[in-house]
Amino acid sequence: MAAAALRAKNQRLPPEVNRCLFVRNLPFNISSEEMYDIFGKYGPIRQIRVGTSKESRGTSYIVYEDIYDAKTACDHLSGFNVANRYLIVLYWSSLRTNKKLSTKEQEEQLRSMQLKHGVDGEQHMRPPREE
């Protein structure tokens, strides 16, 4: 399989690649068995979680046993058509799952970053060169 070829080359993977995939734009009535049929073609799966609540319908998390299988599945299934819906397959990232901040908290976070990096947040024009 393609995953075996990647392992043979000892190819370095980008840092965002991991064993857990986040899938969006799924049909609301898709079952776990159908998910196993679609995603199981690319390697052994450790776990599948399909969203069932109002906020999580149409999404799923898939955890593969091997990182190379997850990469292959992500590469091949992004844009795959399931029940006239095109899947959006992404690598799971803890940075994306952080809670939403209020505007005040975002402004405080921005100010602390500006202080840390010595930026005042205003855009200034560069002075003209003297020739």
PDB file of C-alpha atoms in Angstrom:
ATOM      1  CA  MET A   1       0.000   0.000   0.000  1.00  0.00           C
ATOM      2  CA  ALA A   2       1.033   3.667  -0.267  1.00  0.00           C
ATOM      3  CA  ALA A   3       1.572   3.882   3.489  1.00  0.00           C
ATOM      4  CA  ALA A   4       4.191   1.128   3.319  1.00  0.00           C
ATOM      5  CA  ALA A   5       6.006   3.014   0.565  1.00  0.00           C
ATOM      6  CA  LEU A   6       6.083   6.157   2.708  1.00  0.00           C
ATOM      7  CA  ARG A   7       7.491   4.246   5.688  1.00  0.00           C
ATOM      8  CA  ALA A   8      10.145   2.661   3.501  1.00  0.00           C
ATOM      9  CA  LYS A   9      11.423   6.073   2.474  1.00  0.00           C
ATOM     10  CA  ASN A  10      11.473   7.288   6.110  1.00  0.00           C
ATOM     11  CA  GLN A  11       9.840  10.453   4.886  1.00  0.00           C
ATOM     12  CA  ARG A  12       9.487  13.262   7.413  1.00  0.00           C
ATOM     13  CA  LEU A  13       5.919  14.402   7.841  1.00  0.00           C
ATOM     14  CA  PRO A  14       4.843  18.012   8.356  1.00  0.00           C
ATOM     15  CA  PRO A  15       4.223  18.923  12.017  1.00  0.00           C
ATOM     16  CA  GLU A  16       0.448  19.280  11.587  1.00  0.00           C
ATOM     17  CA  VAL A  17       0.062  15.632  10.526  1.00  0.00           C
ATOM     18  CA  ASN A  18      -1.241  13.347  13.269  1.00  0.00           C
ATOM     19  CA  ARG A  19      -3.303  10.175  13.691  1.00  0.00           C
ATOM     20  CA  CYS A  20      -6.553  11.985  14.473  1.00  0.00           C
ATOM     21  CA  LEU A  21      -8.642  13.427  11.631  1.00  0.00           C
ATOM     22  CA  PHE A  22     -11.520  15.890  11.905  1.00  0.00           C
ATOM     23  CA  VAL A  23     -14.177  15.491   9.191  1.00  0.00           C
ATOM     24  CA  ARG A  24     -16.800  18.136   8.359  1.00  0.00           C
ATOM     25  CA  ASN A  25     -19.708  18.377   5.935  1.00  0.00           C
ATOM     26  CA  LEU A  26     -20.909  14.823   6.558  1.00  0.00           C
ATOM     27  CA  PRO A  27     -24.526  13.857   5.877  1.00  0.00           C
ATOM     28  CA  PHE A  28     -26.483  14.108   9.152  1.00  0.00           C
ATOM     29  CA  ASN A  29     -27.759  10.533   8.889  1.00  0.00           C
ATOM     30  CA  ILE A  30     -24.397   8.794   8.318  1.00  0.00           C
ATOM     31  CA  SER A  31     -23.675   5.845  10.623  1.00  0.00           C
ATOM     32  CA  SER A  32     -20.423   4.721  12.227  1.00  0.00           C
ATOM     33  CA  GLU A  33     -20.482   1.595  10.071  1.00  0.00           C
ATOM     34  CA  GLU A  34     -20.570   3.698   6.912  1.00  0.00           C
ATOM     35  CA  MET A  35     -17.677   5.764   8.280  1.00  0.00           C
ATOM     36  CA  TYR A  36     -15.683   2.565   8.878  1.00  0.00           C
ATOM     37  CA  ASP A  37     -16.419   1.488   5.295  1.00  0.00           C
ATOM     38  CA  ILE A  38     -15.191   4.819   3.868  1.00  0.00           C
ATOM     39  CA  PHE A  39     -12.174   5.458   6.097  1.00  0.00           C
ATOM     40  CA  GLY A  40     -11.199   1.833   6.840  1.00  0.00           C
ATOM     41  CA  LYS A  41      -9.854   1.393   3.308  1.00  0.00           C
ATOM     42  CA  TYR A  42      -6.752   3.360   4.283  1.00  0.00           C
ATOM     43  CA  GLY A  43      -5.727   1.408   7.379  1.00  0.00           C
ATOM     44  CA  PRO A  44      -6.795   0.112  10.773  1.00  0.00           C
ATOM     45  CA  ILE A  45      -8.944   2.544  12.743  1.00  0.00           C
ATOM     46  CA  ARG A  46      -8.728   2.849  16.507  1.00  0.00           C
ATOM     47  CA  GLN A  47     -11.854   4.973  17.031  1.00  0.00           C
ATOM     48  CA  ILE A  48     -14.583   6.882  15.213  1.00  0.00           C
ATOM     49  CA  ARG A  49     -16.775   9.489  16.901  1.00  0.00           C
ATOM     50  CA  VAL A  50     -19.726  10.812  14.902  1.00  0.00           C
ATOM     51  CA  GLY A  51     -21.358  14.028  16.124  1.00  0.00           C
ATOM     52  CA  THR A  52     -24.972  13.608  17.212  1.00  0.00           C
ATOM     53  CA  SER A  53     -25.834  16.829  19.052  1.00  0.00           C
ATOM     54  CA  LYS A  54     -27.262  19.895  17.362  1.00  0.00           C
ATOM     55  CA  GLU A  55     -23.852  21.632  17.392  1.00  0.00           C
ATOM     56  CA  SER A  56     -21.806  18.626  16.247  1.00  0.00           C
ATOM     57  CA  ARG A  57     -24.021  17.040  13.582  1.00  0.00           C
ATOM     58  CA  GLY A  58     -22.219  16.577  10.289  1.00  0.00           C
ATOM     59  CA  THR A  59     -18.809  16.219  11.943  1.00  0.00           C
ATOM     60  CA  SER A  60     -16.694  13.271  13.005  1.00  0.00           C
ATOM     61  CA  TYR A  61     -13.345  12.387  14.555  1.00  0.00           C
ATOM     62  CA  ILE A  62     -11.399   9.415  13.199  1.00  0.00           C
ATOM     63  CA  VAL A  63      -8.335   8.057  14.993  1.00  0.00           C
ATOM     64  CA  TYR A  64      -6.034   5.741  13.025  1.00  0.00           C
ATOM     65  CA  GLU A  65      -3.552   3.269  14.469  1.00  0.00           C
ATOM     66  CA  ASP A  66      -0.775   4.625  12.222  1.00  0.00           C
ATOM     67  CA  ILE A  67       0.051   8.215  11.291  1.00  0.00           C
ATOM     68  CA  TYR A  68       0.872   7.273   7.680  1.00  0.00           C
ATOM     69  CA  ASP A  69      -2.580   5.730   7.239  1.00  0.00           C
ATOM     70  CA  ALA A  70      -4.148   8.947   8.548  1.00  0.00           C
ATOM     71  CA  LYS A  71      -2.089  11.011   6.098  1.00  0.00           C
ATOM     72  CA  THR A  72      -3.118   8.789   3.183  1.00  0.00           C
ATOM     73  CA  ALA A  73      -6.791   8.989   4.178  1.00  0.00           C
ATOM     74  CA  CYS A  74      -6.648  12.766   4.537  1.00  0.00           C
ATOM     75  CA  ASP A  75      -4.976  13.148   1.151  1.00  0.00           C
ATOM     76  CA  HIS A  76      -7.414  10.859  -0.661  1.00  0.00           C
ATOM     77  CA  LEU A  77     -10.701  11.713   1.071  1.00  0.00           C
ATOM     78  CA  SER A  78     -10.531  15.517   1.117  1.00  0.00           C
ATOM     79  CA  GLY A  79     -13.219  16.494  -1.375  1.00  0.00           C
ATOM     80  CA  PHE A  80     -14.663  12.955  -1.540  1.00  0.00           C
ATOM     81  CA  ASN A  81     -18.383  12.960  -2.415  1.00  0.00           C
ATOM     82  CA  VAL A  82     -20.675  11.227   0.105  1.00  0.00           C
ATOM     83  CA  ALA A  83     -24.447  11.542  -0.474  1.00  0.00           C
ATOM     84  CA  ASN A  84     -23.920  14.649  -2.645  1.00  0.00           C
ATOM     85  CA  ARG A  85     -21.768  16.344   0.013  1.00  0.00           C
ATOM     86  CA  TYR A  86     -18.048  16.947  -0.389  1.00  0.00           C
ATOM     87  CA  LEU A  87     -16.084  15.946   2.712  1.00  0.00           C
ATOM     88  CA  ILE A  88     -13.689  18.337   4.383  1.00  0.00           C
ATOM     89  CA  VAL A  89     -10.968  16.267   6.045  1.00  0.00           C
ATOM     90  CA  LEU A  90      -8.503  18.052   8.334  1.00  0.00           C
ATOM     91  CA  TYR A  91      -5.896  17.003  10.853  1.00  0.00           C
ATOM     92  CA  TRP A  92      -7.147  17.503  14.392  1.00  0.00           C
ATOM     93  CA  SER A  93      -5.486  20.396  16.168  1.00  0.00           C
ATOM     94  CA  SER A  94      -5.871  21.355  19.805  1.00  0.00           C
ATOM     95  CA  LEU A  95      -5.402  25.004  18.813  1.00  0.00           C
ATOM     96  CA  ARG A  96      -8.652  24.959  16.816  1.00  0.00           C
ATOM     97  CA  THR A  97     -10.671  23.423  19.633  1.00  0.00           C
ATOM     98  CA  ASN A  98      -9.997  26.151  22.193  1.00  0.00           C
ATOM     99  CA  LYS A  99     -13.040  27.856  23.620  1.00  0.00           C
ATOM    100  CA  LYS A 100     -14.252  31.016  21.981  1.00  0.00           C
ATOM    101  CA  LEU A 101     -13.067  34.168  23.699  1.00  0.00           C
ATOM    102  CA  SER A 102     -15.157  37.223  24.327  1.00  0.00           C
ATOM    103  CA  THR A 103     -14.177  40.452  22.587  1.00  0.00           C
ATOM    104  CA  LYS A 104     -12.725  41.828  25.815  1.00  0.00           C
ATOM    105  CA  GLU A 105     -10.574  38.708  26.326  1.00  0.00           C
ATOM    106  CA  GLN A 106      -9.403  38.876  22.693  1.00  0.00           C
ATOM    107  CA  GLU A 107      -8.402  42.537  23.118  1.00  0.00           C
ATOM    108  CA  GLU A 108      -6.477  41.715  26.306  1.00  0.00           C
ATOM    109  CA  GLN A 109      -4.726  38.848  24.546  1.00  0.00           C
ATOM    110  CA  LEU A 110      -3.862  41.149  21.623  1.00  0.00           C
ATOM    111  CA  ARG A 111      -2.443  43.820  23.960  1.00  0.00           C
ATOM    112  CA  SER A 112      -0.257  41.272  25.741  1.00  0.00           C
ATOM    113  CA  MET A 113       1.059  40.007  22.385  1.00  0.00           C
ATOM    114  CA  GLN A 114       1.772  43.583  21.263  1.00  0.00           C
ATOM    115  CA  LEU A 115       3.743  44.259  24.445  1.00  0.00           C
ATOM    116  CA  LYS A 116       5.616  40.980  24.113  1.00  0.00           C
ATOM    117  CA  HIS A 117       6.704  41.726  20.548  1.00  0.00           C
ATOM    118  CA  GLY A 118       7.193  45.494  20.913  1.00  0.00           C
ATOM    119  CA  VAL A 119       4.416  46.517  18.529  1.00  0.00           C
ATOM    120  CA  ASP A 120       1.929  49.295  19.166  1.00  0.00           C
ATOM    121  CA  GLY A 121      -0.764  48.004  16.792  1.00  0.00           C
ATOM    122  CA  GLU A 122      -0.786  51.083  14.593  1.00  0.00           C
ATOM    123  CA  GLN A 123       0.365  51.010  11.012  1.00  0.00           C
ATOM    124  CA  HIS A 124       3.090  53.558  10.385  1.00  0.00           C
ATOM    125  CA  MET A 125       4.545  54.655   7.124  1.00  0.00           C
ATOM    126  CA  ARG A 126       8.265  54.295   6.753  1.00  0.00           C
ATOM    127  CA  PRO A 127      10.092  57.584   6.542  1.00  0.00           C
ATOM    128  CA  PRO A 128      11.279  58.370   3.018  1.00  0.00           C
ATOM    129  CA  ARG A 129      14.845  57.504   2.161  1.00  0.00           C
ATOM    130  CA  GLU A 130      17.319  60.293   2.022  1.00  0.00           C
ATOM    131  CA  GLU A 131      19.286  60.176  -1.198  1.00  0.00           C
TER     132      GLU A 131
END
